[in-house]
């Protein structure tokens, strides 16, 4: 019997790779793929051990086991005990949502379905394409070595008290921020009891937490488009202002921690979410009078827990919809500024990704702003011996094939532990709709796979070393009409798990029809090693030094037209931090827009009763700085649109020393100037000077 996937035409290549695996394979995959989750029945499946390769004897034993492995038969039925999180693109905006779609914005919907249910979605005539959501990676800021002192509560006093003057008119800002909600979508838990979030009366300004991985309280229930209840939101735990107030009041009397009375699924010391919220809206932060709401994505440390949860880009969609609805329901809130210091590196990097399209549709309304960290993939050279920063930095390549029959080679380095890598590695190559390229893949030991021509694919090819290879050469991607080559290197996920052979893999592109010839390639990043036994096998692959091209390393989420991408400024040295990702987008748009302080930033340290402050470095710290400034701007004028906020930030930016006002790959239009942003907003809301009468008189005098 044929594989049922052979009859399905609307699944993107990433989703086909997952759907091609049986339940046992996906039990392994779910540990590192945030868009794959096991149903309870499948959570009992045993995950094979990874063979330790520390001695010659163990290598010999592995070779014997590899020789005994045979490829299994193709699937006859798609599994029903594995769920996937997907984006669905409908063929027209007026189309009725399929029953399986749980959230909808314009033509873009999201759904959580079993792999077996993909057949139903694929056969629906209103569905144009179905894409597996992208895994969100754990943020990776650099942590300061020392315990810092408490930052001054007055460090941003100029933007929070007194007056803003422009054109001889003053605007009082002593209550600025009170009409704004700062939304944080992040991980690690949020320390609602930290002193940085308390108002003058001792109440927490954190009014709501949606803990997507929690179970302490009921999940949130909010209406979605077309009047349907949201299956996507009937999960997790919602901690309300009342829960927080009760926990703060009763904790002392009960001699327990307030977190015992209002627990979160993650309460990590020095949590990322707490630090980010502190920068944007803490008492020591920018928008210090705003209310704060947080959406905490589930990103468990334990592999087995990750098999049970989603931590993908549809979780961002749910979080954004939740925060927008929260702001609209609060009569005291007139505007919302949201920060996202998470991201991915897959996709076309041109704003056509379905998540970006969902966000753009949401940002047409005034009173909304979203800031996104540019990413920490900017490093192109070693800064010290043993530096591994380039592993996350060398993720982009580009070039041009001048004519048909000419070729270009890309070197793709898989590190692993020096022998093999058990993470899945993905490379996407995007090129013009005018062209057609053949693609070939060469293994480290010289085996040639291909050529694979446009419209052809290789699925789950099992090599002698048990690396599993899939190659898709797709014409006219439905999102942007351009052509895409996707290459996947997967470990053998059987018994035992056999990782991808380490070394230099070569990708060869050959021009078949060339009218333009340009191409861009990106490697999706893995979580770097944290020193744990299992994760030290999961290391990023990267381009070789002659292949890597040092620009366009921006997170794909930061490429969206109506989000503000933020780079990391080393304020003390007055230069861009080496790790900060760079633009432009693939279609040449000028992103990131702005740089903000993100190096050595002291802010709240979550869930630590002794050390209340911590220093971190990364674009994760720069982005909430701009979110806080956007909150102040919206407080002065809640009718500002996202486009206007971006325009004001660009217009008032200050160049780095030695630079002019032109946009630059790394720093955008320059360094944000919060005071100038506020003055510009005040200027925008002043009555317009009408010059018609004076011009009319002048023209009459000359006639």
XYZ file of C-alpha atoms in Angstrom, residues 119 142 155 563:
4
model
C -5.452 14.369 5.396
C 25.263 36.364 28.301
C 17.889 56.336 35.693
C 7.374 44.931 13.892
